[in-house]
């Protein structure tokens, strides 16, 4: 239908205007037409009266896409940024929002949603996503009839509740009346390729539903991805130099905890207290050699890694995970080798998880050696992923260095000594002066913007790392911040990490309070949550005067016990019901006064 014919039916243009417009658009390419349509629509919204219509009568836009993400380590946020850029490229009016900054009740105002979330611990949502997850599970959740959505779930199949939070969001949105326009995708640790495929499919579906011929609206302030000042990132890490490898636990300690200092000189990398350092490590060459032998190969066979041919030995040292066992390896290895014992295990989920607990891949091939081709064995493996460590320093203090506090994973099993992948590499195989590929991962874990707000830090074991960074920052910048540290470990004489530093901060008044819980220095074990309960009255007073509460360390037990103690303190000291105490703690989290860095 021509413009002239259309004008006779519904167009507000007079015949002369329709003819002029027809002449102009006939000379435009499809891309130019798309741009012009957006331009003209923008003019109509800026000055609806000039277009011959009132604001109320102006044609409403088809909708807006909101990309919500819940991230703990930064991977989900990175994928969300990619989805946002893809949406803009399609001409979609989109905004990018962390679930931590999203008001759950506002979800009823949304028309189109892309939801991305990782999963923590035993199927728990990341801290950013807790409030929205709970809201959608509650009686207050609104009907979402007509809302179009798609979900991306990130997780690790080594854990029982793989991608559970993403699965929950998909189920909840559907139950509330939403319609999935692109199927949920569950990503394992090798998430890049499936995430990219999901972005392509989901954004295309959204573009079609939104009739996305309209040019992208101006991006709201704060919604665009943050652009770093360094060229180095996860995909392009900086080759740094290890300057210091120092054991900071005693000779008789049950733990081997190291303090590492790494030079970032000439990298341009910057970080803030609370950020993490990503470490790309190499597998132990002796373990690689044994692994190759057990599958009947020599190591000089070639395989393709990212379309580049390399030797099998080189591929296993640099590119594939050999430390963390996962169900997929057992299933695939059993299939390729025809091993009935492993195949039976693979069919029993509980038995399989019990079997891989404590076993590295080398243990499995030692127990079940077989002959495979290089391509077959590589097909069983997952790609190597970097390990993230909470940074234990402030650049205000150490400048072009970064410090880490790392517990070395070392244990004897099946007659052999075992090491963790990254911790073994840093502690045992990388000499001082050696090179390690690193990158900075930005975190939500941040000191208060108001330096007068008190800070309570709970960090047993290596969980103390970011609080060392906090204290260096407060000291170097001469901030007027009241500080209180709860630290715990097995023994005072063997495991008081950075003891001299804490004592110096305390003496100079940079650290106001310190409470210590050395669990095995007395008959009854004492933990940080016990010290919190002992100081309940004072801790409550700090919270009431605006203190921020931080927790770093083990997610499985410690963080849950500390959370329980916090709620109990609010309940008892605040004279609240249990429900009101939990609401108080939820409000702390919403206002970013309760932050966790747990793993």
Coordinates of C-alpha atoms in Angstrom, one line a residue:
X1 CA 0.0 0.0 0.0
X2 CA 1.4 3.4 -0.9
X3 CA 1.4 6.4 1.4
X4 CA -1.3 8.0 -0.7
X5 CA -3.6 4.9 -0.4
X6 CA -2.8 4.6 3.3
X7 CA -3.6 8.4 3.8
X8 CA -7.1 7.9 2.5
X9 CA -7.7 5.3 5.2
X10 CA -5.9 6.3 8.5
X11 CA -3.1 8.9 7.8
X12 CA -3.3 12.3 9.4
X13 CA -1.3 13.7 6.4
X14 CA -2.9 15.7 3.7
X15 CA -2.4 14.5 0.1
X16 CA 0.4 17.0 -0.6
X17 CA 2.3 15.9 2.6
X18 CA 1.8 12.3 1.8
X19 CA 3.3 12.8 -1.7
X20 CA 6.3 14.6 -0.4
X21 CA 7.0 11.9 2.2
X22 CA 6.6 9.2 -0.4
X23 CA 9.2 10.9 -2.6
X24 CA 11.7 11.2 0.3
X25 CA 11.3 7.6 1.7
X26 CA 11.6 6.1 -1.8
X27 CA 15.2 7.2 -1.9
X28 CA 16.2 5.7 1.5
X29 CA 17.8 2.4 2.3
X30 CA 16.2 0.1 4.9
X31 CA 18.8 1.2 7.5
X32 CA 18.1 4.9 6.8
X33 CA 14.3 4.2 7.0
X34 CA 14.8 2.7 10.4
X35 CA 16.8 5.6 11.6
X36 CA 14.4 8.2 10.3
X37 CA 11.4 6.4 11.9
X38 CA 13.2 6.7 15.2
X39 CA 14.1 10.3 14.6
X40 CA 10.5 11.2 13.7
X41 CA 9.1 9.3 16.7
X42 CA 11.6 11.2 19.0
X43 CA 10.3 14.5 17.5
X44 CA 6.7 13.6 18.2
X45 CA 7.5 12.8 21.8
X46 CA 9.5 16.0 22.3
X47 CA 6.8 18.2 20.9
X48 CA 3.5 16.3 20.6
X49 CA 1.4 19.5 20.0
X50 CA 3.5 20.3 16.9
X51 CA 2.6 16.9 15.5
X52 CA -1.1 17.7 15.8
X53 CA -1.8 15.5 18.8
X54 CA -2.0 15.8 22.5
X55 CA 0.3 13.8 24.8
X56 CA -2.6 11.6 25.8
X57 CA -3.5 10.8 22.2
X58 CA 0.1 10.2 21.1
X59 CA 0.9 6.7 20.0
X60 CA 2.3 4.8 22.9
X61 CA 5.7 3.0 22.4
X62 CA 5.4 -0.7 22.1
X63 CA 7.3 -1.2 25.5
X64 CA 10.7 -1.1 27.0
X65 CA 13.2 -3.9 27.7
X66 CA 14.7 -4.1 31.2
X67 CA 17.7 -6.3 31.7
X68 CA 17.9 -7.5 35.3
X69 CA 21.0 -9.2 36.7
X70 CA 22.0 -10.8 40.0
X71 CA 25.8 -11.3 40.1
X72 CA 28.2 -12.4 42.8
X73 CA 31.6 -12.7 41.1
X74 CA 31.0 -10.5 38.1
X75 CA 30.4 -13.1 35.4
X76 CA 26.7 -12.5 35.3
X77 CA 27.2 -8.7 35.2
X78 CA 29.5 -9.1 32.3
X79 CA 27.0 -11.2 30.3
X80 CA 24.3 -8.7 31.2
X81 CA 26.5 -5.9 29.7
X82 CA 26.8 -7.9 26.5
X83 CA 23.0 -8.4 26.4
X84 CA 22.5 -4.6 26.9
X85 CA 24.9 -3.8 24.0
X86 CA 23.1 -6.4 21.8
X87 CA 19.7 -4.8 22.6
X88 CA 21.0 -1.3 21.7
X89 CA 22.4 -2.6 18.5
X90 CA 18.9 -3.9 17.6
X91 CA 17.5 -0.5 18.2
X92 CA 15.7 -1.5 21.4
X93 CA 14.9 1.0 24.1
X94 CA 16.7 -0.9 27.0
X95 CA 18.0 -0.3 30.5
X96 CA 20.5 -2.4 32.5
X97 CA 19.8 -2.7 36.2
X98 CA 21.4 -4.7 39.0
X99 CA 18.7 -6.6 41.1
X100 CA 20.3 -4.9 44.1
X101 CA 19.1 -1.5 42.7
X102 CA 15.7 -2.7 41.5
X103 CA 12.5 -2.2 43.6
X104 CA 10.8 -5.6 43.5
X105 CA 7.3 -4.1 43.5
X106 CA 8.1 -2.2 40.3
X107 CA 8.2 -5.5 38.4
X108 CA 4.5 -5.1 37.7
X109 CA 5.4 -2.0 35.6
X110 CA 7.6 -4.0 33.3
X111 CA 6.6 -5.3 29.9
X112 CA 9.7 -7.0 28.7
X113 CA 12.4 -8.6 30.9
X114 CA 15.7 -10.4 30.4
X115 CA 16.7 -11.9 33.7
X116 CA 20.2 -13.2 34.4
X117 CA 21.3 -14.8 37.6
X118 CA 24.0 -17.0 39.1
X119 CA 23.5 -19.4 42.0
X120 CA 25.3 -19.5 45.3
X121 CA 26.1 -22.4 47.6
X122 CA 23.2 -24.8 48.0
X123 CA 20.9 -23.3 45.4
X124 CA 20.8 -19.9 47.0
X125 CA 20.5 -16.6 45.0
X126 CA 23.4 -14.2 45.0
X127 CA 23.1 -11.3 47.4
X128 CA 22.0 -8.9 44.7
X129 CA 19.0 -11.2 43.9
X130 CA 17.8 -12.2 47.3
X131 CA 15.2 -9.5 47.7
X132 CA 13.6 -10.0 44.3
X133 CA 13.7 -13.8 44.6
X134 CA 12.0 -13.6 48.0
X135 CA 9.4 -11.1 46.7
X136 CA 8.4 -13.2 43.7
X137 CA 8.1 -16.2 46.1
X138 CA 5.8 -14.2 48.5
X139 CA 2.1 -13.6 48.6
X140 CA 2.8 -10.0 47.6
X141 CA 4.0 -11.0 44.2
X142 CA 1.8 -9.3 41.5
X143 CA 0.2 -10.9 38.5
X144 CA 2.5 -10.5 35.5
X145 CA 0.1 -11.3 32.8
X146 CA 1.5 -10.2 29.4
X147 CA 5.0 -9.7 30.6
X148 CA 7.4 -11.2 28.1
X149 CA 10.6 -12.6 29.5
X150 CA 13.6 -14.8 29.1
X151 CA 16.1 -16.2 31.7
X152 CA 19.8 -17.0 31.6
X153 CA 21.1 -19.1 34.5
X154 CA 24.8 -19.3 35.4
X155 CA 26.1 -22.1 37.6
X156 CA 28.5 -25.0 38.1
X157 CA 27.4 -28.5 37.5
X158 CA 29.8 -29.7 40.2
X159 CA 27.2 -28.5 42.7
X160 CA 23.9 -30.3 43.4
X161 CA 21.6 -27.4 42.8
X162 CA 23.0 -26.4 39.4
X163 CA 21.6 -23.1 38.2
X164 CA 18.8 -23.3 40.7
X165 CA 18.2 -19.5 41.1
X166 CA 17.8 -19.0 37.3
X167 CA 15.4 -22.0 37.3
X168 CA 13.5 -20.4 40.1
X169 CA 13.1 -17.1 38.3
X170 CA 11.9 -18.8 35.2
X171 CA 9.3 -20.8 37.1
X172 CA 8.1 -17.9 39.2
X173 CA 7.8 -15.5 36.3
X174 CA 5.8 -18.2 34.4
X175 CA 3.5 -18.9 37.4
X176 CA 2.8 -15.2 37.8
X177 CA 1.5 -15.0 34.3
X178 CA 4.6 -14.0 32.3
X179 CA 5.3 -15.5 28.9
X180 CA 8.7 -16.8 28.0
X181 CA 9.6 -15.6 24.5
X182 CA 12.9 -17.5 24.4
X183 CA 13.8 -20.7 26.3
X184 CA 15.9 -20.5 29.5
X185 CA 19.5 -21.5 29.0
X186 CA 21.5 -23.0 31.9
X187 CA 25.2 -22.3 31.7
X188 CA 28.0 -24.3 33.2
X189 CA 31.4 -22.8 34.1
X190 CA 32.1 -22.6 30.3
X191 CA 29.3 -20.0 30.0
X192 CA 30.6 -17.8 27.1
X193 CA 29.3 -19.7 24.1
X194 CA 25.8 -20.7 25.5
X195 CA 25.4 -17.2 26.9
X196 CA 26.2 -15.6 23.6
X197 CA 23.7 -17.9 21.9
X198 CA 21.0 -17.0 24.5
X199 CA 21.7 -13.3 24.0
X200 CA 21.2 -13.6 20.2
X201 CA 18.0 -15.6 20.5
X202 CA 16.5 -13.6 23.4
X203 CA 17.3 -10.2 22.1
X204 CA 16.0 -11.2 18.6
X205 CA 12.7 -12.4 20.2
X206 CA 12.4 -9.2 22.2
X207 CA 13.1 -7.0 19.1
X208 CA 10.4 -8.8 17.2
X209 CA 7.9 -8.5 20.0
X210 CA 8.7 -4.8 20.6
X211 CA 8.4 -4.1 16.8
X212 CA 11.9 -2.7 17.1
X213 CA 12.0 -0.4 14.2
X214 CA 12.3 2.5 16.6
X215 CA 15.7 3.8 17.2
X216 CA 17.2 3.3 20.6
X217 CA 16.2 5.9 23.2
X218 CA 19.0 7.8 25.0
X219 CA 20.5 5.6 27.6
X220 CA 19.6 6.6 31.1
X221 CA 22.5 7.8 33.3
X222 CA 24.2 5.0 35.1
X223 CA 22.7 2.2 32.9
X224 CA 25.6 1.8 30.5
X225 CA 28.4 -0.6 31.2
X226 CA 31.4 0.9 33.0
X227 CA 34.4 1.3 30.8
X228 CA 37.7 0.5 32.5
X229 CA 40.8 2.5 32.1
X230 CA 43.0 -0.5 31.3
X231 CA 43.1 -2.7 28.2
X232 CA 43.4 -5.8 30.4
X233 CA 40.5 -8.0 31.4
X234 CA 39.4 -11.6 31.8
X235 CA 39.9 -12.4 28.1
X236 CA 43.0 -10.3 27.8
X237 CA 44.8 -10.7 31.2
X238 CA 47.9 -8.8 32.3
X239 CA 51.1 -10.9 32.7
X240 CA 52.2 -9.8 36.2
X241 CA 55.2 -10.6 38.3
X242 CA 54.9 -12.4 41.7
X243 CA 57.1 -10.5 44.1
X244 CA 56.3 -12.1 47.4
X245 CA 55.1 -15.5 48.6
X246 CA 55.0 -15.6 52.4
X247 CA 53.5 -18.2 54.7
X248 CA 51.6 -16.3 57.4
X249 CA 50.5 -19.3 59.6
X250 CA 52.7 -20.9 62.1
X251 CA 54.7 -24.1 61.7
X252 CA 52.2 -26.2 63.7
X253 CA 49.1 -24.7 62.1
X254 CA 46.5 -26.9 60.5
X255 CA 46.3 -24.4 57.7
X256 CA 48.8 -23.2 55.1
X257 CA 47.8 -19.6 54.4
X258 CA 50.0 -17.4 52.1
X259 CA 50.4 -13.7 51.6
X260 CA 51.1 -12.9 48.0
X261 CA 52.3 -9.6 46.6
X262 CA 52.0 -9.2 42.8
X263 CA 53.3 -6.3 40.7
X264 CA 50.9 -4.5 38.4
X265 CA 53.5 -2.0 37.2
X266 CA 52.8 -0.6 33.7
X267 CA 49.4 -2.4 33.5
X268 CA 47.1 0.5 34.1
X269 CA 45.0 -1.8 36.2
X270 CA 43.2 -0.1 39.1
X271 CA 41.1 -1.6 41.8
X272 CA 39.1 -0.5 44.9
X273 CA 38.9 -2.2 48.3
X274 CA 36.4 -5.0 47.9
X275 CA 37.3 -6.0 44.4
X276 CA 38.7 -9.4 43.4
X277 CA 41.8 -10.4 41.4
X278 CA 41.2 -13.1 38.8
X279 CA 44.2 -15.5 38.5
X280 CA 44.7 -17.7 35.4
X281 CA 46.8 -20.6 36.6
X282 CA 48.6 -23.6 35.0
X283 CA 48.1 -27.2 35.9
X284 CA 50.9 -29.2 37.5
X285 CA 53.1 -30.7 34.7
X286 CA 53.7 -33.9 36.7
X287 CA 49.9 -34.4 37.1
X288 CA 49.4 -33.7 33.4
X289 CA 52.0 -36.2 32.4
X290 CA 50.5 -38.9 34.6
X291 CA 47.0 -38.1 33.3
X292 CA 48.1 -38.5 29.7
X293 CA 49.8 -41.8 30.5
X294 CA 46.7 -43.2 32.2
X295 CA 44.6 -42.7 29.0
X296 CA 47.2 -44.4 26.8
X297 CA 48.7 -41.3 25.1
X298 CA 52.1 -39.7 24.9
X299 CA 51.3 -36.0 25.0
X300 CA 52.7 -34.9 21.7
X301 CA 49.4 -35.6 20.0
X302 CA 47.7 -32.4 18.7
X303 CA 44.3 -31.0 19.5
X304 CA 42.6 -27.7 18.7
X305 CA 42.1 -25.1 21.3
X306 CA 40.2 -22.1 20.1
X307 CA 40.9 -23.2 16.5
X308 CA 44.7 -23.3 17.2
X309 CA 46.5 -26.6 17.0
X310 CA 48.6 -27.3 20.2
X311 CA 50.1 -30.4 21.8
X312 CA 47.9 -32.4 24.2
X313 CA 50.4 -31.6 26.9
X314 CA 50.2 -27.9 26.3
X315 CA 46.4 -28.0 26.2
X316 CA 46.1 -29.8 29.5
X317 CA 48.6 -27.5 31.2
X318 CA 47.1 -24.2 30.1
X319 CA 43.5 -24.7 28.8
X320 CA 41.6 -27.5 30.6
X321 CA 40.4 -28.1 34.2
X322 CA 42.1 -31.1 35.8
X323 CA 41.5 -30.2 39.5
X324 CA 37.8 -29.9 40.1
X325 CA 35.8 -33.1 39.3
X326 CA 32.3 -32.8 38.0
X327 CA 29.5 -35.2 37.0
X328 CA 29.9 -34.5 33.3
X329 CA 33.4 -35.9 33.2
X330 CA 32.4 -39.2 34.8
X331 CA 29.4 -39.6 32.5
X332 CA 31.4 -38.8 29.3
X333 CA 34.5 -40.9 30.4
X334 CA 32.2 -43.9 31.2
X335 CA 30.5 -43.6 27.8
X336 CA 33.8 -43.4 25.8
X337 CA 35.6 -46.1 27.7
X338 CA 32.6 -48.4 28.1
X339 CA 33.3 -48.6 31.9
X340 CA 30.2 -50.2 33.5
X341 CA 31.2 -49.2 37.1
X342 CA 31.4 -45.5 36.2
X343 CA 28.3 -45.7 34.0
X344 CA 26.3 -47.1 37.0
X345 CA 27.6 -44.3 39.2
X346 CA 26.7 -41.7 36.6
X347 CA 23.1 -42.9 36.7
X348 CA 22.9 -42.4 40.5
X349 CA 23.1 -38.7 41.3
X350 CA 23.7 -39.0 45.0
X351 CA 26.3 -41.8 44.6
X352 CA 28.0 -39.9 41.9
X353 CA 28.4 -36.7 44.0
X354 CA 29.7 -38.8 46.9
X355 CA 32.2 -40.4 44.6
X356 CA 33.6 -37.2 43.1
X357 CA 33.8 -35.5 46.5
X358 CA 37.6 -35.3 47.3
X359 CA 38.5 -36.9 44.0
X360 CA 40.4 -34.9 41.3
X361 CA 40.2 -36.1 37.7
X362 CA 43.6 -37.7 38.0
X363 CA 42.2 -40.0 40.7
X364 CA 39.4 -41.1 38.5
X365 CA 41.7 -42.0 35.5
X366 CA 44.2 -43.7 37.9
X367 CA 41.3 -45.9 39.2
X368 CA 40.0 -46.5 35.7
X369 CA 42.8 -46.2 33.1
X370 CA 41.8 -46.7 29.5
X371 CA 42.9 -45.9 26.0
X372 CA 41.4 -42.9 24.3
X373 CA 42.3 -40.6 21.5
X374 CA 43.5 -37.1 22.3
X375 CA 40.2 -35.7 20.9
X376 CA 38.2 -38.0 23.0
X377 CA 39.8 -37.2 26.3
X378 CA 39.6 -33.4 25.6
X379 CA 35.9 -33.9 24.9
X380 CA 35.4 -35.1 28.5
X381 CA 37.0 -32.0 30.0
X382 CA 35.8 -28.5 30.9
X383 CA 37.8 -25.4 29.9
X384 CA 40.1 -24.0 32.6
X385 CA 38.5 -21.0 34.4
X386 CA 40.3 -18.4 36.5
X387 CA 40.0 -18.3 40.3
X388 CA 38.9 -15.1 42.0
X389 CA 40.5 -13.9 45.2
X390 CA 39.4 -11.0 47.4
X391 CA 42.0 -8.4 47.2
X392 CA 43.8 -7.8 50.5
X393 CA 45.3 -4.3 49.8
X394 CA 44.4 -0.7 48.9
X395 CA 46.2 1.1 46.1
X396 CA 46.2 4.2 48.3
X397 CA 48.7 2.2 50.3
X398 CA 50.5 -0.2 47.9
X399 CA 50.2 1.7 44.6
X400 CA 51.1 -0.6 41.7
X401 CA 50.8 -3.8 43.7
X402 CA 48.0 -6.1 44.6
X403 CA 48.1 -8.4 47.7
X404 CA 46.2 -11.7 48.2
X405 CA 45.5 -13.9 51.2
X406 CA 45.2 -17.4 50.0
X407 CA 44.6 -20.7 51.8
X408 CA 46.6 -23.4 50.1
X409 CA 44.4 -26.5 49.3
X410 CA 46.6 -29.4 50.2
X411 CA 45.5 -32.9 51.2
X412 CA 46.4 -36.6 51.0
X413 CA 44.0 -38.9 49.3
X414 CA 44.3 -42.3 47.6
X415 CA 48.0 -42.5 48.5
X416 CA 48.9 -39.2 46.8
X417 CA 49.3 -35.6 47.8
X418 CA 46.8 -33.3 46.2
X419 CA 46.9 -29.5 45.6
X420 CA 44.2 -27.0 44.6
X421 CA 44.6 -25.7 41.1
X422 CA 45.3 -22.0 41.6
X423 CA 46.5 -22.1 45.2
X424 CA 48.9 -24.9 44.4
X425 CA 50.2 -23.0 41.4
X426 CA 50.8 -19.8 43.3
X427 CA 52.2 -21.4 46.5
X428 CA 54.2 -24.4 45.1
X429 CA 55.0 -24.0 41.4
X430 CA 55.3 -20.2 40.8
X431 CA 58.6 -18.9 42.1
X432 CA 59.1 -15.3 43.2
X433 CA 59.9 -13.3 40.0
X434 CA 57.7 -15.7 38.0
X435 CA 54.8 -14.6 35.8
X436 CA 51.1 -15.0 36.4
X437 CA 48.2 -13.8 34.2
X438 CA 45.7 -11.7 36.2
X439 CA 42.8 -9.3 35.8
X440 CA 40.6 -7.2 38.1
X441 CA 37.0 -8.2 38.8
X442 CA 34.9 -5.3 40.1
X443 CA 32.7 -6.1 43.1
X444 CA 29.6 -4.8 44.9
X445 CA 31.6 -5.0 48.2
X446 CA 32.3 -1.4 49.0
X447 CA 33.1 0.9 51.9
X448 CA 30.3 3.4 52.7
X449 CA 30.3 6.6 50.7
X450 CA 29.8 8.5 54.0
X451 CA 33.1 8.2 55.8
X452 CA 31.3 8.9 59.1
X453 CA 29.3 5.7 58.8
X454 CA 30.8 3.1 61.2
X455 CA 32.0 -0.2 59.7
X456 CA 31.6 -3.7 61.3
X457 CA 33.7 -6.4 59.6
X458 CA 33.3 -10.1 60.1
X459 CA 36.1 -12.1 58.4
X460 CA 37.4 -15.4 59.8
X461 CA 40.3 -17.1 58.1
X462 CA 41.1 -15.8 54.7
X463 CA 37.9 -13.9 54.8
X464 CA 39.9 -11.2 56.5
X465 CA 41.5 -10.2 53.2
X466 CA 39.1 -7.5 52.0
X467 CA 39.1 -6.0 55.5
X468 CA 42.8 -5.5 55.4
X469 CA 42.2 -3.6 52.2
X470 CA 39.4 -1.6 53.9
X471 CA 41.8 -0.7 56.8
X472 CA 44.6 0.3 54.5
X473 CA 42.2 2.6 52.6
X474 CA 40.8 4.2 55.8
X475 CA 44.4 4.7 57.1
X476 CA 46.0 6.0 54.0
X477 CA 43.1 8.4 53.2
X478 CA 42.8 9.4 56.9
X479 CA 39.1 8.8 56.9
X480 CA 37.0 9.4 60.1
X481 CA 35.5 5.9 60.0
X482 CA 34.8 3.9 63.2
X483 CA 35.8 0.3 62.6
X484 CA 35.2 -3.0 64.4
X485 CA 36.7 -6.3 63.3
X486 CA 35.5 -9.8 64.2
X487 CA 38.2 -12.3 63.3
X488 CA 38.5 -16.1 63.9
X489 CA 40.7 -19.0 63.2
X490 CA 41.8 -22.2 65.0
X491 CA 44.7 -21.0 67.2
X492 CA 46.0 -17.7 68.5
X493 CA 49.7 -18.6 68.3
X494 CA 49.5 -20.2 64.9
X495 CA 46.7 -18.5 63.0
X496 CA 46.4 -14.8 63.9
X497 CA 46.7 -13.5 60.3
X498 CA 48.3 -10.0 60.1
X499 CA 48.4 -9.8 63.9
X500 CA 51.0 -7.0 64.0
X501 CA 49.1 -4.9 61.5
X502 CA 45.8 -5.2 63.5
X503 CA 47.6 -4.4 66.7
X504 CA 49.2 -1.3 65.1
X505 CA 45.8 -0.1 63.8
X506 CA 44.3 -0.6 67.2
X507 CA 47.1 1.3 69.0
X508 CA 46.7 4.2 66.6
X509 CA 42.9 4.3 66.8
X510 CA 42.4 3.4 63.1
X511 CA 40.8 0.2 64.3
X512 CA 38.4 0.9 67.2
X513 CA 37.3 -2.6 68.3
X514 CA 38.6 -6.1 67.6
X515 CA 37.0 -9.3 68.8
X516 CA 38.8 -12.6 68.3
X517 CA 37.5 -16.1 68.2
X518 CA 40.1 -18.8 68.2
X519 CA 38.0 -21.9 68.1
X520 CA 40.5 -24.5 69.4
X521 CA 42.2 -22.6 72.2
X522 CA 39.7 -23.8 74.7
X523 CA 37.6 -26.9 75.4
X524 CA 34.4 -25.4 73.9
X525 CA 34.7 -24.1 70.3
X526 CA 34.1 -20.4 69.9
X527 CA 33.4 -18.8 66.5
X528 CA 32.9 -15.2 65.3
X529 CA 29.1 -15.5 65.6
X530 CA 29.5 -16.3 69.3
X531 CA 31.6 -13.2 69.8
X532 CA 28.9 -11.2 68.0
X533 CA 26.3 -12.5 70.4
X534 CA 28.5 -11.7 73.4
X535 CA 28.7 -8.1 72.2
X536 CA 25.1 -7.9 71.1
X537 CA 24.2 -4.7 73.0
X538 CA 27.1 -2.7 71.6
X539 CA 26.7 -4.2 68.1
X540 CA 23.0 -3.1 68.1
X541 CA 24.0 0.4 69.1
X542 CA 26.4 0.6 66.2
X543 CA 23.7 -0.6 63.8
X544 CA 21.3 2.0 65.2
X545 CA 23.7 4.8 64.5
X546 CA 24.1 3.8 60.9
X547 CA 26.9 1.1 60.8
X548 CA 27.5 -0.9 57.7
X549 CA 27.8 -4.7 58.3
X550 CA 30.2 -6.8 56.2
X551 CA 30.8 -10.5 56.0
X552 CA 33.5 -12.3 54.0
X553 CA 34.4 -16.0 53.9
X554 CA 32.7 -19.4 53.8
X555 CA 29.2 -19.4 52.4
X556 CA 28.2 -22.9 53.4
X557 CA 28.3 -22.5 57.2
X558 CA 30.0 -19.4 58.5
X559 CA 27.9 -16.8 56.5
X560 CA 24.7 -18.5 57.5
X561 CA 25.6 -18.7 61.2
X562 CA 26.6 -15.0 61.1
X563 CA 23.4 -14.1 59.5
X564 CA 21.4 -16.0 62.1
X565 CA 23.3 -14.3 64.9
X566 CA 22.7 -10.9 63.3
X567 CA 18.9 -11.5 63.1
X568 CA 19.0 -12.7 66.7
X569 CA 20.8 -9.6 67.9
X570 CA 18.3 -7.4 66.2
X571 CA 15.4 -9.4 67.6
X572 CA 16.6 -9.4 71.2
X573 CA 18.3 -6.0 71.4
X574 CA 15.7 -4.2 69.3
X575 CA 12.7 -5.8 71.1
X576 CA 11.3 -7.0 67.8
X577 CA 9.5 -10.1 66.7
X578 CA 11.4 -12.6 64.6
X579 CA 9.6 -11.4 61.5
X580 CA 10.3 -7.8 62.2
X581 CA 14.0 -8.6 62.9
X582 CA 14.3 -10.3 59.6
X583 CA 12.7 -7.3 57.9
X584 CA 15.2 -5.0 59.6
X585 CA 18.1 -7.1 58.3
X586 CA 16.5 -7.1 54.8
X587 CA 16.3 -3.3 54.9
X588 CA 20.0 -3.2 55.8
X589 CA 20.7 -5.3 52.7
X590 CA 18.5 -3.1 50.5
X591 CA 20.3 0.0 51.7
X592 CA 23.7 -1.7 51.1
X593 CA 24.4 -1.6 54.8
X594 CA 24.7 -5.4 54.9
X595 CA 27.1 -6.7 52.3
X596 CA 28.6 -10.2 51.8
X597 CA 31.5 -11.5 49.9
X598 CA 31.1 -15.3 50.3
X599 CA 32.4 -18.3 48.5

